[in-house]
XYZ file of C-alpha atoms in Angstrom:
723
model
C 54.493 25.099 31.830
C 52.858 25.735 28.598
C 49.605 27.242 28.027
C 49.861 28.217 31.738
C 50.755 31.840 32.854
C 53.905 32.190 34.511
C 53.688 32.409 38.238
C 57.011 33.512 40.433
C 56.793 33.221 44.443
C 60.052 33.828 46.636
C 60.632 31.531 49.990
C 63.585 31.110 52.637
C 64.133 27.835 52.447
C 66.360 26.457 55.361
C 65.672 22.995 54.907
C 64.107 20.340 53.028
C 60.427 22.231 51.843
C 57.571 21.308 50.083
C 54.744 23.432 48.600
C 51.941 23.617 46.395
C 50.443 26.210 43.510
C 48.171 26.540 41.204
C 49.014 27.942 37.688
C 46.199 29.728 35.807
C 45.340 28.469 32.232
C 45.952 30.983 29.408
C 42.798 33.252 28.669
C 42.645 34.532 24.877
C 40.887 37.262 23.341
C 39.284 35.758 19.791
C 36.847 35.965 17.360
C 36.087 36.409 13.717
C 36.547 39.333 11.447
C 34.749 39.015 8.087
C 35.118 40.823 5.037
C 31.633 41.994 3.600
C 32.615 41.563 0.290
C 35.320 38.918 0.095
C 34.101 35.114 1.310
C 36.674 33.610 -0.223
C 39.525 35.275 1.855
C 38.966 37.107 4.930
C 42.614 36.972 6.059
C 45.187 40.472 6.455
C 42.894 41.980 9.455
C 44.877 43.211 12.209
C 42.736 43.196 15.777
C 45.119 44.667 18.744
C 44.773 45.182 22.400
C 46.410 48.486 23.744
C 47.155 48.315 27.475
C 47.486 51.404 29.901
C 50.870 51.516 29.474
C 50.532 51.781 25.496
C 51.725 47.866 25.176
C 50.106 46.265 22.106
C 48.914 42.566 21.821
C 48.314 42.019 18.639
C 46.931 39.238 15.819
C 46.353 39.087 12.207
C 43.371 36.868 10.942
C 43.637 33.792 9.006
C 41.652 33.060 5.624
C 38.472 32.454 7.748
C 38.995 35.726 9.557
C 39.791 34.211 13.051
C 42.384 35.968 15.441
C 43.227 34.881 18.986
C 45.129 37.007 21.288
C 47.000 36.288 24.690
C 44.734 37.735 27.416
C 47.746 40.010 29.206
C 45.594 39.907 32.254
C 46.950 37.101 34.216
C 45.485 37.271 37.620
C 41.543 37.247 38.460
C 41.984 39.846 40.852
C 43.130 42.226 38.149
C 40.567 44.674 35.680
C 42.396 46.946 33.204
C 40.698 49.429 30.676
C 41.827 48.403 27.309
C 41.435 49.554 23.602
C 40.382 47.200 21.447
C 41.164 48.051 17.714
C 40.130 46.468 14.272
C 41.694 47.508 10.828
C 42.136 46.311 7.194
C 42.667 48.603 4.639
C 40.205 49.678 2.361
C 37.536 48.693 5.042
C 35.908 50.757 7.453
C 37.396 49.538 11.074
C 36.578 50.741 14.807
C 37.740 50.988 17.967
C 36.107 49.701 21.968
C 36.999 50.802 25.142
C 36.365 48.144 27.662
C 37.378 46.565 30.802
C 39.592 43.493 30.353
C 40.059 40.652 33.083
C 41.441 37.301 33.321
C 39.592 34.670 31.456
C 38.668 34.159 27.583
C 36.994 36.858 25.304
C 35.052 36.220 22.618
C 34.251 39.222 20.393
C 32.243 36.699 18.501
C 31.578 37.614 14.559
C 32.089 41.019 13.684
C 31.950 42.535 9.900
C 33.823 45.005 8.239
C 32.142 47.114 5.464
C 34.285 47.772 2.611
C 35.006 51.533 2.148
C 33.150 52.521 -0.967
C 35.275 53.894 -4.129
C 35.803 57.716 -4.115
C 34.382 59.765 -7.097
C 36.799 60.063 -9.931
C 37.846 62.594 -12.717
C 37.245 65.806 -10.964
C 37.468 68.624 -13.081
C 37.560 72.424 -11.801
C 36.956 75.226 -14.263
C 39.474 78.158 -13.935
C 39.082 81.747 -15.203
C 35.083 81.913 -14.163
C 34.291 85.056 -12.075
C 33.869 84.983 -8.807
C 33.087 81.141 -9.258
C 34.415 77.568 -9.939
C 32.364 74.995 -11.470
C 33.322 71.232 -10.778
C 32.122 68.402 -11.924
C 33.193 64.651 -11.373
C 32.325 60.869 -11.929
C 30.852 58.723 -9.270
C 32.411 55.739 -8.557
C 30.662 52.407 -9.852
C 29.597 50.891 -6.386
C 28.022 48.202 -7.524
C 27.052 45.666 -10.682
C 27.107 47.536 -13.643
C 24.608 46.273 -15.764
C 25.211 47.183 -20.077
C 24.647 46.004 -22.999
C 27.223 48.146 -24.763
C 31.120 47.641 -25.905
C 32.348 51.053 -24.912
C 32.766 52.767 -28.368
C 29.776 54.437 -29.748
C 29.382 53.645 -33.585
C 27.282 56.496 -33.517
C 25.195 58.993 -32.092
C 21.128 59.192 -32.741
C 18.121 61.086 -31.505
C 14.350 61.131 -31.940
C 14.064 64.907 -33.121
C 10.460 65.438 -32.100
C 9.502 66.654 -28.597
C 7.188 64.026 -26.508
C 9.238 60.996 -27.865
C 12.076 59.327 -26.497
C 14.002 56.110 -25.921
C 14.532 53.603 -23.160
C 16.735 50.635 -22.624
C 15.613 47.297 -20.539
C 17.601 45.938 -17.457
C 16.756 42.743 -16.012
C 18.739 41.909 -12.770
C 20.099 38.708 -11.876
C 19.065 38.242 -8.247
C 16.417 40.447 -6.147
C 16.021 42.203 -4.095
C 18.210 45.353 -5.321
C 18.755 48.941 -4.986
C 19.027 50.655 -8.263
C 21.464 53.209 -7.033
C 23.040 55.005 -10.367
C 22.332 55.361 -14.127
C 24.414 56.986 -16.286
C 23.631 57.931 -20.271
C 26.093 58.841 -22.860
C 25.376 62.087 -24.889
C 27.214 64.410 -27.380
C 25.412 67.411 -26.895
C 24.032 69.765 -24.045
C 20.533 69.714 -24.504
C 18.106 69.342 -21.278
C 15.940 66.201 -21.545
C 13.509 64.236 -19.195
C 15.112 61.484 -17.633
C 12.779 58.548 -16.444
C 12.878 54.868 -14.465
C 9.839 52.666 -16.071
C 8.533 49.464 -14.540
C 7.798 46.696 -17.125
C 4.551 46.339 -16.546
C 2.951 47.706 -19.729
C 1.859 45.297 -22.498
C 4.252 42.625 -23.690
C 6.960 43.999 -20.810
C 7.049 47.547 -22.544
C 7.734 50.386 -20.284
C 4.563 51.472 -18.279
C 4.470 52.862 -14.397
C 6.591 55.612 -14.331
C 9.336 55.096 -11.136
C 11.165 58.158 -11.166
C 11.313 61.064 -13.295
C 13.162 64.418 -13.062
C 14.520 67.216 -15.362
C 17.924 66.780 -16.299
C 19.211 70.323 -17.178
C 22.744 70.143 -16.593
C 24.297 67.767 -19.719
C 27.963 67.227 -19.848
C 28.539 66.205 -24.126
C 31.103 63.555 -24.563
C 31.057 61.963 -21.707
C 28.917 59.915 -19.154
C 26.636 61.740 -17.308
C 24.809 60.133 -14.276
C 21.787 60.383 -12.495
C 21.855 59.028 -8.612
C 19.372 56.682 -7.671
C 18.167 54.691 -4.937
C 15.353 52.979 -6.013
C 14.059 49.233 -4.179
C 13.581 46.401 -7.199
C 12.152 43.485 -5.851
C 11.275 41.619 -9.054
C 11.241 41.806 -13.082
C 12.937 44.104 -15.273
C 12.590 48.289 -15.018
C 13.884 50.494 -18.129
C 16.431 53.548 -18.083
C 15.564 56.059 -20.734
C 14.608 59.714 -21.562
C 11.506 61.990 -23.382
C 12.869 64.781 -25.503
C 11.360 68.476 -24.388
C 11.342 71.430 -26.401
C 15.079 72.155 -25.577
C 16.113 70.458 -28.918
C 17.013 67.021 -30.131
C 19.075 64.637 -27.799
C 21.843 62.350 -29.423
C 22.968 59.628 -27.436
C 25.416 56.822 -27.975
C 24.621 53.517 -29.701
C 25.825 50.392 -30.942
C 24.627 48.811 -33.936
C 26.267 45.654 -34.043
C 26.390 42.261 -32.233
C 22.923 43.627 -30.531
C 21.296 42.566 -27.278
C 17.851 43.908 -28.580
C 17.008 45.366 -25.631
C 16.235 48.997 -26.794
C 12.776 50.533 -27.027
C 11.537 53.365 -28.805
C 8.345 55.709 -27.441
C 6.610 57.189 -30.878
C 3.470 58.535 -31.328
C 1.982 57.669 -28.067
C 2.987 54.355 -27.387
C 6.441 52.250 -27.017
C 7.894 49.417 -29.184
C 10.703 47.614 -29.346
C 13.561 48.969 -32.032
C 13.745 45.148 -33.138
C 10.559 45.899 -34.921
C 9.824 49.733 -34.547
C 10.564 51.376 -38.067
C 10.981 48.143 -39.725
C 13.788 47.350 -37.337
C 15.890 50.227 -39.656
C 16.882 52.240 -36.339
C 17.520 49.005 -33.866
C 20.259 49.429 -31.636
C 22.059 49.066 -28.069
C 21.571 52.761 -26.448
C 24.357 54.018 -24.468
C 22.238 53.637 -21.006
C 23.860 51.685 -18.135
C 22.160 51.026 -14.776
C 24.071 49.925 -11.312
C 22.329 47.954 -8.846
C 23.628 46.812 -5.320
C 21.958 44.615 -2.503
C 21.463 47.779 -0.125
C 22.674 47.334 3.772
C 24.032 49.163 6.521
C 27.564 49.381 8.387
C 27.965 46.765 11.078
C 28.974 48.798 14.335
C 32.185 46.982 16.349
C 31.544 46.118 20.159
C 32.784 43.405 21.967
C 30.725 40.772 24.069
C 30.876 40.404 27.535
C 33.548 37.666 28.666
C 32.394 34.189 27.739
C 34.882 31.824 29.243
C 35.509 28.645 26.859
C 38.039 26.083 28.503
C 39.728 23.666 26.292
C 40.608 26.036 23.855
C 43.861 26.477 24.906
C 46.726 25.659 22.439
C 50.998 24.926 22.932
C 51.200 27.816 20.726
C 49.947 31.417 20.818
C 50.350 32.194 16.888
C 48.274 29.085 16.232
C 45.568 29.694 18.959
C 42.689 29.978 16.124
C 39.592 28.522 18.429
C 37.137 28.064 15.615
C 35.956 27.797 12.162
C 34.284 31.102 11.118
C 30.213 30.743 10.339
C 30.101 34.414 8.778
C 27.609 35.100 6.223
C 29.253 37.355 3.420
C 27.641 39.644 0.963
C 28.860 39.308 -2.329
C 28.001 42.982 -3.464
C 29.037 46.117 -1.917
C 25.981 47.114 0.120
C 26.743 50.813 0.182
C 23.925 53.182 -0.797
C 25.359 56.671 -1.958
C 23.286 59.298 0.009
C 25.181 62.546 -1.240
C 28.558 64.230 -1.775
C 30.754 66.240 0.574
C 32.918 69.206 -1.232
C 36.224 70.107 0.527
C 38.111 73.134 -0.380
C 41.434 74.250 1.036
C 43.805 76.866 -0.842
C 46.880 74.259 -0.783
C 47.136 70.793 -1.923
C 44.890 68.641 -0.169
C 46.354 65.712 1.131
C 44.189 64.678 4.146
C 40.389 65.849 4.987
C 40.274 65.171 8.496
C 41.191 68.510 9.186
C 38.573 70.257 6.923
C 35.002 70.614 7.018
C 33.121 70.340 3.920
C 31.808 73.600 2.011
C 28.848 71.938 1.359
C 27.026 69.374 0.059
C 25.169 67.998 -2.964
C 23.217 64.961 -4.527
C 24.155 65.619 -8.146
C 27.674 65.130 -9.806
C 28.468 68.447 -10.417
C 28.451 72.053 -7.763
C 29.597 75.783 -8.548
C 31.521 77.154 -5.588
C 30.636 80.678 -5.615
C 32.264 81.680 -2.488
C 35.155 82.284 -3.725
C 37.846 85.211 -4.698
C 39.233 86.141 -7.740
C 42.857 85.921 -8.278
C 43.148 82.925 -5.682
C 43.854 79.626 -6.535
C 41.830 76.799 -4.820
C 42.346 72.923 -4.509
C 39.128 70.654 -4.480
C 38.553 67.269 -3.655
C 35.232 65.255 -3.492
C 33.686 62.484 -1.229
C 30.871 60.623 -1.558
C 28.924 59.873 1.522
C 27.254 56.266 2.024
C 24.875 54.757 4.207
C 27.875 53.103 5.588
C 30.285 55.788 5.962
C 32.328 58.290 3.875
C 34.485 57.356 0.994
C 38.090 57.763 0.075
C 39.046 61.602 -1.356
C 38.503 61.917 -5.213
C 41.788 62.868 -7.229
C 42.149 66.740 -6.272
C 41.618 69.408 -8.660
C 42.595 72.926 -8.849
C 41.059 76.030 -10.581
C 41.560 80.036 -10.158
C 38.693 82.190 -10.975
C 39.277 85.720 -12.575
C 37.738 88.725 -13.371
C 34.978 88.656 -16.335
C 36.026 89.942 -19.247
C 33.222 92.264 -20.846
C 34.585 93.769 -23.663
C 37.406 93.566 -26.435
C 37.475 92.893 -30.304
C 36.020 89.589 -30.078
C 34.439 87.094 -28.273
C 34.454 83.319 -29.657
C 31.318 80.998 -28.228
C 32.752 77.324 -28.236
C 29.939 74.964 -28.759
C 31.625 72.427 -31.014
C 32.549 68.909 -30.122
C 35.824 68.984 -28.919
C 36.566 65.699 -30.605
C 36.489 67.418 -33.716
C 40.062 68.454 -35.008
C 40.629 70.582 -38.196
C 44.070 70.040 -39.272
C 45.395 69.531 -35.550
C 43.209 72.251 -33.831
C 39.699 72.805 -32.906
C 37.385 74.994 -34.675
C 37.759 77.404 -31.292
C 41.135 76.900 -31.547
C 42.010 77.484 -35.406
C 39.329 81.170 -34.871
C 41.252 82.286 -31.989
C 44.560 82.000 -33.377
C 43.957 83.466 -36.649
C 42.216 86.805 -34.861
C 45.273 86.681 -32.542
C 47.716 86.586 -35.797
C 45.873 89.846 -36.804
C 46.375 91.840 -33.960
C 43.009 91.291 -32.031
C 42.569 90.648 -28.586
C 39.080 89.016 -26.980
C 38.038 86.011 -25.182
C 36.742 82.297 -26.040
C 33.973 81.037 -23.737
C 31.730 77.905 -23.169
C 27.948 78.023 -23.741
C 27.886 77.380 -19.745
C 30.077 80.429 -18.713
C 28.420 82.518 -21.624
C 25.009 81.718 -19.837
C 26.559 81.866 -15.985
C 28.225 85.404 -16.876
C 27.069 87.185 -19.225
C 23.278 88.978 -19.920
C 24.879 91.828 -22.449
C 27.672 91.474 -25.255
C 27.812 94.733 -26.763
C 30.955 95.496 -25.173
C 32.564 93.058 -27.756
C 33.051 93.957 -31.351
C 32.509 90.739 -32.871
C 31.126 87.475 -31.543
C 31.887 84.333 -33.425
C 29.583 81.466 -32.469
C 31.327 77.743 -33.561
C 28.636 75.300 -33.533
C 30.224 72.326 -34.639
C 29.353 69.777 -37.239
C 26.887 67.085 -37.297
C 28.852 63.789 -38.288
C 28.809 59.937 -37.504
C 29.913 60.375 -33.927
C 29.753 64.126 -33.074
C 26.298 66.794 -33.234
C 26.091 70.232 -34.142
C 25.407 72.630 -31.260
C 21.749 73.836 -31.241
C 20.469 77.286 -30.251
C 17.140 75.984 -28.935
C 14.043 77.844 -29.577
C 13.397 80.923 -27.274
C 16.338 79.472 -25.401
C 18.697 81.878 -23.058
C 21.230 81.785 -25.552
C 19.358 82.559 -28.694
C 17.817 85.416 -26.809
C 21.391 86.775 -26.019
C 22.509 86.543 -29.470
C 19.400 88.413 -30.667
C 19.514 91.342 -28.365
C 23.515 91.458 -29.398
C 22.340 92.122 -33.151
C 19.571 94.304 -32.285
C 22.567 96.476 -30.209
C 24.639 96.786 -33.738
C 26.644 93.736 -33.279
C 28.522 91.547 -35.524
C 27.705 88.081 -35.510
C 29.937 85.124 -37.439
C 27.869 81.675 -36.911
C 28.525 78.522 -38.231
C 27.438 75.031 -38.193
C 26.945 72.408 -40.993
C 22.720 71.917 -40.150
C 21.753 75.201 -39.126
C 19.244 75.411 -41.943
C 18.422 71.927 -41.803
C 17.284 72.774 -37.726
C 15.699 75.866 -38.505
C 14.047 74.190 -41.309
C 12.785 71.423 -39.111
C 11.674 73.432 -36.643
C 13.824 72.421 -33.884
C 16.300 75.404 -33.450
C 17.192 78.910 -34.613
C 13.634 79.933 -35.006
C 14.018 83.521 -33.585
C 17.724 84.139 -35.020
C 17.145 83.060 -38.482
C 15.443 85.785 -39.795
C 18.604 88.170 -38.957
C 20.777 85.996 -41.821
C 18.591 86.909 -44.782
C 19.490 83.640 -46.015
C 17.237 80.947 -47.753
C 17.896 77.105 -46.993
C 17.521 75.095 -50.167
C 18.851 71.448 -49.010
C 20.607 69.697 -46.282
C 23.609 68.695 -48.573
C 25.405 65.614 -48.791
C 29.573 64.818 -48.330
C 30.625 66.610 -51.609
C 32.346 69.944 -50.190
C 36.052 70.494 -51.800
C 36.967 73.581 -53.421
C 35.418 76.944 -52.156
C 35.739 80.035 -54.161
C 35.012 83.538 -53.287
C 32.490 85.984 -54.973
C 32.707 88.424 -57.873
C 32.105 92.035 -56.332
C 32.483 90.956 -52.637
C 35.480 91.204 -50.187
C 36.238 87.264 -51.089
C 36.666 88.048 -55.010
C 39.326 85.796 -55.819
C 40.154 83.901 -52.939
C 40.106 79.771 -52.967
C 39.959 77.496 -50.264
C 40.427 73.716 -49.794
C 37.968 72.028 -47.227
C 39.199 69.676 -45.180
C 36.250 68.745 -42.612
C 34.264 66.076 -42.187
C 32.105 65.369 -45.467
C 28.350 65.093 -43.831
C 25.077 67.201 -44.661
C 26.700 70.382 -45.742
C 23.927 72.993 -45.877
C 23.106 74.881 -48.946
C 21.983 78.170 -49.308
C 21.209 80.999 -51.357
C 20.698 84.933 -50.539
C 17.916 86.868 -49.800
C 17.745 89.570 -52.286
C 19.373 92.464 -49.560
C 22.016 89.943 -48.667
C 25.254 88.554 -50.333
C 26.640 84.959 -51.483
C 30.606 85.166 -50.505
C 31.818 81.612 -50.482
C 30.582 78.999 -53.109
C 31.420 75.022 -53.375
C 33.121 74.727 -57.323
C 31.542 70.921 -57.942
C 28.689 70.314 -57.722
C 27.995 74.349 -57.070
C 25.983 75.399 -54.113
C 26.861 77.978 -51.680
C 28.164 77.325 -48.269
C 28.183 81.464 -46.739
C 25.955 84.122 -46.567
C 26.475 87.746 -45.460
C 24.328 90.299 -44.339
C 24.109 94.165 -43.056
C 20.872 95.485 -41.637
C 19.979 99.086 -42.465
C 17.515 99.225 -39.139
C 19.684 98.139 -36.453
C 23.050 98.345 -38.099
C 23.985 94.907 -37.251
C 26.086 92.687 -39.784
C 26.173 88.474 -39.780
C 27.902 85.807 -41.429
C 26.601 82.280 -41.687
C 28.450 79.595 -42.750
C 27.740 75.549 -43.218
C 31.617 75.092 -43.495
C 33.728 75.670 -39.985
C 36.558 78.474 -40.821
C 39.001 75.872 -39.290
C 38.572 73.065 -42.169
C 39.736 76.081 -44.830
C 42.895 75.254 -46.201
C 44.795 77.461 -48.655
C 47.915 79.671 -49.379
C 46.367 82.146 -52.083
C 45.446 83.817 -49.866
C 46.318 82.630 -46.435
C 42.710 81.754 -43.933
C 44.033 84.937 -41.932
C 43.189 87.182 -44.957
C 39.697 85.660 -45.315
C 39.250 86.348 -41.547
C 40.693 90.007 -41.742
C 37.619 90.373 -44.135
C 35.032 88.702 -41.884
C 35.953 91.038 -39.455
C 36.274 94.015 -41.361
C 32.756 93.359 -42.492
C 31.327 92.362 -39.237
C 31.911 95.507 -37.454
C 31.548 97.517 -40.710
C 27.943 99.009 -39.147
C 26.562 99.459 -42.402
C 24.452 97.530 -45.002
C 26.976 98.620 -47.566
C 29.366 96.565 -45.864
C 30.236 94.153 -48.523
C 31.511 96.687 -50.914
C 32.714 99.279 -48.476
C 35.542 96.410 -46.936
C 35.751 94.634 -50.730
C 39.143 93.293 -51.302
C 41.693 95.870 -52.591
C 39.577 98.748 -51.256
C 41.622 101.907 -49.802
C 40.664 102.464 -46.231
C 40.370 105.967 -45.444
C 40.034 107.871 -41.694
C 36.595 108.136 -40.704
C 34.203 108.791 -37.405
C 31.134 107.530 -37.815
C 27.660 108.869 -36.122
C 27.279 107.163 -32.804
C 23.937 104.476 -32.576
C 21.754 105.246 -30.929
C 21.408 108.820 -30.697
C 20.146 110.209 -27.875
C 21.893 107.338 -25.596
C 20.837 105.870 -22.251
C 23.316 103.638 -20.942
C 25.544 102.853 -24.048
C 25.866 104.221 -27.541
C 28.345 102.586 -29.988
C 30.563 104.180 -32.413
C 32.604 102.989 -35.800
C 35.646 104.548 -37.299
C 38.357 103.398 -39.706
C 42.459 104.588 -39.615
C 43.830 104.562 -43.110
C 47.135 103.147 -41.341
C 48.767 101.847 -38.033
C 49.387 104.384 -35.584
C 47.757 105.717 -31.996
C 44.323 106.084 -31.740
C 42.693 108.322 -29.266
C 39.049 108.803 -28.512
C 37.847 110.919 -25.948
C 34.364 112.379 -24.729
C 33.878 116.111 -23.934
C 31.300 118.061 -22.373
C 29.845 121.446 -23.981
C 32.664 123.497 -22.682
C 35.062 121.775 -23.919
C 36.340 119.612 -20.738
C 37.038 116.169 -21.020
C 34.546 113.762 -19.231
C 36.340 110.390 -20.256
C 38.885 108.679 -22.615
C 37.029 105.662 -24.710
C 40.209 104.643 -26.865
C 44.153 105.101 -26.103
C 46.053 102.783 -27.783
C 48.043 101.640 -30.590
C 45.937 100.260 -33.731
C 46.612 98.708 -37.080
C 45.213 100.302 -40.541
C 41.503 99.014 -40.354
C 38.038 99.544 -39.398
C 36.712 99.415 -35.721
C 33.941 99.657 -33.382
C 33.916 100.913 -29.995
C 31.001 101.668 -27.345
C 30.801 104.963 -24.762
C 29.533 103.967 -21.261
C 27.367 106.997 -21.315
C 25.485 105.646 -17.804
C 28.482 107.534 -16.224
C 27.729 110.602 -17.865
C 24.549 113.308 -16.810
C 21.693 114.172 -19.427
C 23.470 117.086 -22.090
C 25.038 117.161 -25.144
C 28.479 115.896 -25.584
C 31.157 115.585 -28.454
C 33.325 112.352 -29.105
C 36.749 113.263 -30.954
C 39.237 110.879 -32.717
C 42.750 111.887 -32.924
C 44.859 109.499 -35.183
C 48.061 109.976 -36.810
C 47.318 112.969 -38.803
C 43.574 112.997 -38.656
C 41.109 114.734 -36.342
C 37.359 114.638 -36.284
C 34.591 115.035 -34.025
C 30.760 114.192 -33.654
C 28.232 115.771 -31.130
C 25.436 113.127 -29.494
C 23.286 113.393 -26.613
C 22.622 111.661 -23.637
C 19.248 111.459 -21.532
C 17.894 110.003 -18.768
């Protein structure tokens, strides 16, 4: 009969017989499963009971989260060990093993926590020597507090160490956990990040809640700071204070303002609505993420509770009671750290993998790799409620470091700047390739992580980009590692080309280039405006007769003049001012070219910009103060082999040579008895001026000769090695 377990008995009936028996009422396994972040609909959770013979009894929760499963144990004398499971896509589930007997079981109310969203936009950089840098964005797991529209109107910075900006945030309820902050910079200068209380005069920032030095900054994208700060009442501020590392520029909106940005200037805070007469009022691209905190609920069954009267004529409809579940309107998970997973094949499942490391940052450098092997990576977030799903997969292949070549391009320009369809680095690199030169292009981070000596490169092209309404020029901070690296390169006789529209202004302001500026022998005259047009070469230099059209951003292009021992080599036609200065040194025998206009922005057909690049290159490697005339346009090249510098040599020495026409070039080193001990150059070369180095660390102290053979030209010079 409906609602009771079926009972079967066998009797031998020979005559009229009567008997009585008792049918046992159905037992039900019931409960409520609530979804922690969805009070309106908790349907769709699968609750199942798996018997020892693998038979599964299951039900799916209704909108209230209620479930009811017919108890498969129909005899009070039986006890069966079963596995109860609860699962819902996107939520942490659970299993429980328990002894099941006849009767009703009530699991009570169970909360399923949502699985926190996975990290996003994981990238892995290839081509690093013995390492793979990773970078990703953490999930926005909570309520995003923001006053911006998503597209910065411009980027803005204070420009003086010890000053900065902050944005005020007020949650709609309390308590909350401030678990994440993010800021949108467009240069990579480090800064001091702060969280302040609003306990200052008039609600200004005062008490520091959190602070730390942000050393690794990713320009042009949101930069995240992981936090875990309880806020019980009131407002808080997110912001930064500028350090001696250089000016920081952050995105800002200048229309439809919420008036929540403040400035720290001269030792005190003031709202930007009134500071400086309100001239700089804006909404900065600083955002905060808050949630209510909490922990994961552990799933476990209760002891059986007999609840008679809950029987139903239909098992699927046997939902025994309505829920009394307390829902949490926000995801409660708090991030603890990230797991880094790696494999040499595509990662489809992380269950069989062990993290190679953990980090609380949103970036990581894997230094346990082998050059030439391709690695696959995913990242997960570890929360107090459990582990998130994996991020997207990123793939990278490390490779051996390139330590020498015709050129190195150091790209510190904003890649959003395009010139005739190319970035600054792409344009310079393509021109050098067109001319037959080989080298490498690196980022600032790659440079600092891998190089302590650049003397293996004949030339270095340092591209800093441009200040504009939406981008900022890269800066060599005073006494920064990168500035020191380039200064050392020049002192070893290198050839450095450097471009950026505000190099002179930044030097004059005192916020960058202090140590390297004297190597340019240039005078900074004016910050300039947006009036670059036709750029003409200068008579008596290698640019004589050249003319180009400027097609880059019209934004504060510096005006220069040359010192008495340097040369102006490009001049804007109207209004007239010099934009490019060249200098050759007689002490260290280095050469520099300083430009306030990017090479990529120069267009023309008489000549093609490649011609200018060839002359730039020839001058940079000329290794002489008279190089401006030696490589003057139209000058006929001669065969030559210069004396090495330094001489005597200890670890390395540099030689320059020129060849009149294309052909095979061999330069070798010989000891005093004529035995060849080293081959320095052995390849085909185009006509031109070249520079190379001899690794004297491999030679014993003594006197040696180096000899060049090129076509019909042969010449040798003597030098000394000392240890």
